[in-house]
């Protein structure tokens, strides 16, 4: 594989580490920017996929693993937010229910 393609894979791997850190810190705008740049790099390497060395395939595997971890972390954060929203909705309904009961006295 050419040196520029290997550099693109190495950069994509570095971006994957940065992306995971950004997800962990809930910096979603940064995540989108990093992901777009990483996608551009990976697409530039795609035509050469048949000539990847074992080291190149290892880098791609690491990119995939980091991507899976980032997706899992985003899903976890989404579930936390959904749960908080559900609890807030329950609280609003309770306040509404008790406020109407109190005004009837």
PDB file of C-alpha atoms in Angstrom:
ATOM      1  CA  UNK A   1       0.000   0.000   0.000  1.00  0.00           C
ATOM      2  CA  UNK A   2       1.234   3.502  -0.691  1.00  0.00           C
ATOM      3  CA  UNK A   3       2.605   5.659   2.082  1.00  0.00           C
ATOM      4  CA  UNK A   4      -0.152   8.236   1.719  1.00  0.00           C
ATOM      5  CA  UNK A   5      -2.816   5.565   2.170  1.00  0.00           C
ATOM      6  CA  UNK A   6      -1.045   4.247   5.274  1.00  0.00           C
ATOM      7  CA  UNK A   7      -0.850   7.818   6.576  1.00  0.00           C
ATOM      8  CA  UNK A   8      -4.577   8.214   5.920  1.00  0.00           C
ATOM      9  CA  UNK A   9      -5.289   5.071   7.964  1.00  0.00           C
ATOM     10  CA  UNK A  10      -3.037   6.240  10.775  1.00  0.00           C
ATOM     11  CA  UNK A  11      -4.793   9.617  10.778  1.00  0.00           C
ATOM     12  CA  UNK A  12      -8.201   7.898  10.759  1.00  0.00           C
ATOM     13  CA  UNK A  13      -7.120   5.853  13.771  1.00  0.00           C
ATOM     14  CA  UNK A  14      -5.953   8.982  15.593  1.00  0.00           C
ATOM     15  CA  UNK A  15      -9.262  10.680  14.776  1.00  0.00           C
ATOM     16  CA  UNK A  16     -11.099   7.645  16.142  1.00  0.00           C
ATOM     17  CA  UNK A  17      -9.324   8.060  19.474  1.00  0.00           C
ATOM     18  CA  UNK A  18     -10.191  11.772  19.491  1.00  0.00           C
ATOM     19  CA  UNK A  19     -13.791  10.978  18.552  1.00  0.00           C
ATOM     20  CA  UNK A  20     -14.155   8.531  21.435  1.00  0.00           C
ATOM     21  CA  UNK A  21     -12.784  11.139  23.848  1.00  0.00           C
ATOM     22  CA  UNK A  22     -15.196  13.744  22.453  1.00  0.00           C
ATOM     23  CA  UNK A  23     -18.135  11.360  22.903  1.00  0.00           C
ATOM     24  CA  UNK A  24     -17.019  10.691  26.469  1.00  0.00           C
ATOM     25  CA  UNK A  25     -17.036  14.447  27.111  1.00  0.00           C
ATOM     26  CA  UNK A  26     -20.412  14.893  25.322  1.00  0.00           C
ATOM     27  CA  UNK A  27     -18.924  17.260  22.738  1.00  0.00           C
ATOM     28  CA  UNK A  28     -21.306  16.231  19.977  1.00  0.00           C
ATOM     29  CA  UNK A  29     -20.427  19.038  17.539  1.00  0.00           C
ATOM     30  CA  UNK A  30     -16.795  17.955  17.750  1.00  0.00           C
ATOM     31  CA  UNK A  31     -17.848  14.335  17.249  1.00  0.00           C
ATOM     32  CA  UNK A  32     -19.614  15.226  13.997  1.00  0.00           C
ATOM     33  CA  UNK A  33     -16.574  17.118  12.686  1.00  0.00           C
ATOM     34  CA  UNK A  34     -14.160  14.325  13.607  1.00  0.00           C
ATOM     35  CA  UNK A  35     -16.418  11.685  12.107  1.00  0.00           C
ATOM     36  CA  UNK A  36     -16.727  13.574   8.808  1.00  0.00           C
ATOM     37  CA  UNK A  37     -12.962  13.933   8.519  1.00  0.00           C
ATOM     38  CA  UNK A  38     -12.428  10.279   9.409  1.00  0.00           C
ATOM     39  CA  UNK A  39     -15.001   9.196   6.826  1.00  0.00           C
ATOM     40  CA  UNK A  40     -13.234  11.231   4.146  1.00  0.00           C
ATOM     41  CA  UNK A  41      -9.936   9.533   4.998  1.00  0.00           C
ATOM     42  CA  UNK A  42     -11.430   6.042   5.018  1.00  0.00           C
ATOM     43  CA  UNK A  43     -13.162   6.621   1.703  1.00  0.00           C
ATOM     44  CA  UNK A  44      -9.849   7.692   0.184  1.00  0.00           C
ATOM     45  CA  UNK A  45      -8.357   4.331   1.192  1.00  0.00           C
ATOM     46  CA  UNK A  46     -11.323   2.231   0.088  1.00  0.00           C
ATOM     47  CA  UNK A  47     -10.188   1.721  -3.533  1.00  0.00           C
ATOM     48  CA  UNK A  48      -7.013   0.107  -2.183  1.00  0.00           C
ATOM     49  CA  UNK A  49      -8.750  -2.348   0.153  1.00  0.00           C
ATOM     50  CA  UNK A  50      -7.594  -5.402  -1.796  1.00  0.00           C
ATOM     51  CA  UNK A  51      -3.943  -4.473  -1.347  1.00  0.00           C
ATOM     52  CA  UNK A  52      -4.022  -3.815   2.405  1.00  0.00           C
ATOM     53  CA  UNK A  53      -1.187  -5.257   4.445  1.00  0.00           C
ATOM     54  CA  UNK A  54      -1.781  -7.011   7.754  1.00  0.00           C
ATOM     55  CA  UNK A  55      -0.713  -3.845   9.581  1.00  0.00           C
ATOM     56  CA  UNK A  56      -3.177  -1.785   7.580  1.00  0.00           C
ATOM     57  CA  UNK A  57      -5.956  -4.251   8.312  1.00  0.00           C
ATOM     58  CA  UNK A  58      -5.071  -4.054  12.004  1.00  0.00           C
ATOM     59  CA  UNK A  59      -5.437  -0.265  11.885  1.00  0.00           C
ATOM     60  CA  UNK A  60      -8.832  -0.648  10.202  1.00  0.00           C
ATOM     61  CA  UNK A  61      -9.895  -3.178  12.824  1.00  0.00           C
ATOM     62  CA  UNK A  62      -8.876  -0.740  15.566  1.00  0.00           C
ATOM     63  CA  UNK A  63     -10.856   2.042  13.865  1.00  0.00           C
ATOM     64  CA  UNK A  64     -13.890  -0.281  13.815  1.00  0.00           C
ATOM     65  CA  UNK A  65     -13.462  -1.223  17.470  1.00  0.00           C
ATOM     66  CA  UNK A  66     -13.160   2.408  18.545  1.00  0.00           C
ATOM     67  CA  UNK A  67     -16.175   3.261  16.418  1.00  0.00           C
ATOM     68  CA  UNK A  68     -18.201   0.509  18.087  1.00  0.00           C
ATOM     69  CA  UNK A  69     -17.172   1.800  21.522  1.00  0.00           C
ATOM     70  CA  UNK A  70     -18.146   5.358  20.558  1.00  0.00           C
ATOM     71  CA  UNK A  71     -21.536   4.198  19.273  1.00  0.00           C
ATOM     72  CA  UNK A  72     -22.107   2.231  22.471  1.00  0.00           C
ATOM     73  CA  UNK A  73     -21.218   5.241  24.584  1.00  0.00           C
ATOM     74  CA  UNK A  74     -23.546   7.506  22.578  1.00  0.00           C
ATOM     75  CA  UNK A  75     -26.352   4.969  22.990  1.00  0.00           C
ATOM     76  CA  UNK A  76     -25.695   4.796  26.724  1.00  0.00           C
ATOM     77  CA  UNK A  77     -25.792   8.592  27.009  1.00  0.00           C
ATOM     78  CA  UNK A  78     -29.001   8.673  24.948  1.00  0.00           C
ATOM     79  CA  UNK A  79     -30.658   6.188  27.299  1.00  0.00           C
ATOM     80  CA  UNK A  80     -29.586   8.268  30.309  1.00  0.00           C
ATOM     81  CA  UNK A  81     -31.124  11.393  28.734  1.00  0.00           C
ATOM     82  CA  UNK A  82     -34.319   9.530  27.849  1.00  0.00           C
ATOM     83  CA  UNK A  83     -34.633   8.276  31.419  1.00  0.00           C
ATOM     84  CA  UNK A  84     -34.136  11.789  32.782  1.00  0.00           C
ATOM     85  CA  UNK A  85     -36.795  13.105  30.405  1.00  0.00           C
ATOM     86  CA  UNK A  86     -39.196  10.346  31.459  1.00  0.00           C
ATOM     87  CA  UNK A  87     -38.650  11.187  35.132  1.00  0.00           C
ATOM     88  CA  UNK A  88     -39.194  14.888  34.440  1.00  0.00           C
ATOM     89  CA  UNK A  89     -42.444  14.074  32.634  1.00  0.00           C
ATOM     90  CA  UNK A  90     -43.619  11.986  35.600  1.00  0.00           C
ATOM     91  CA  UNK A  91     -42.759  14.871  37.888  1.00  0.00           C
ATOM     92  CA  UNK A  92     -44.670  17.362  35.735  1.00  0.00           C
ATOM     93  CA  UNK A  93     -47.715  15.097  35.704  1.00  0.00           C
ATOM     94  CA  UNK A  94     -47.531  14.715  39.484  1.00  0.00           C
ATOM     95  CA  UNK A  95     -47.260  18.466  39.989  1.00  0.00           C
ATOM     96  CA  UNK A  96     -50.199  19.015  37.677  1.00  0.00           C
ATOM     97  CA  UNK A  97     -52.276  16.325  39.432  1.00  0.00           C
ATOM     98  CA  UNK A  98     -51.580  17.680  42.899  1.00  0.00           C
ATOM     99  CA  UNK A  99     -52.008  21.314  41.891  1.00  0.00           C
ATOM    100  CA  UNK A 100     -55.528  20.666  40.566  1.00  0.00           C
ATOM    101  CA  UNK A 101     -56.430  18.711  43.717  1.00  0.00           C
ATOM    102  CA  UNK A 102     -55.181  21.470  45.955  1.00  0.00           C
ATOM    103  CA  UNK A 103     -57.173  24.174  44.196  1.00  0.00           C
ATOM    104  CA  UNK A 104     -60.410  22.199  44.713  1.00  0.00           C
ATOM    105  CA  UNK A 105     -60.167  22.467  48.519  1.00  0.00           C
TER     106      UNK A 105
END
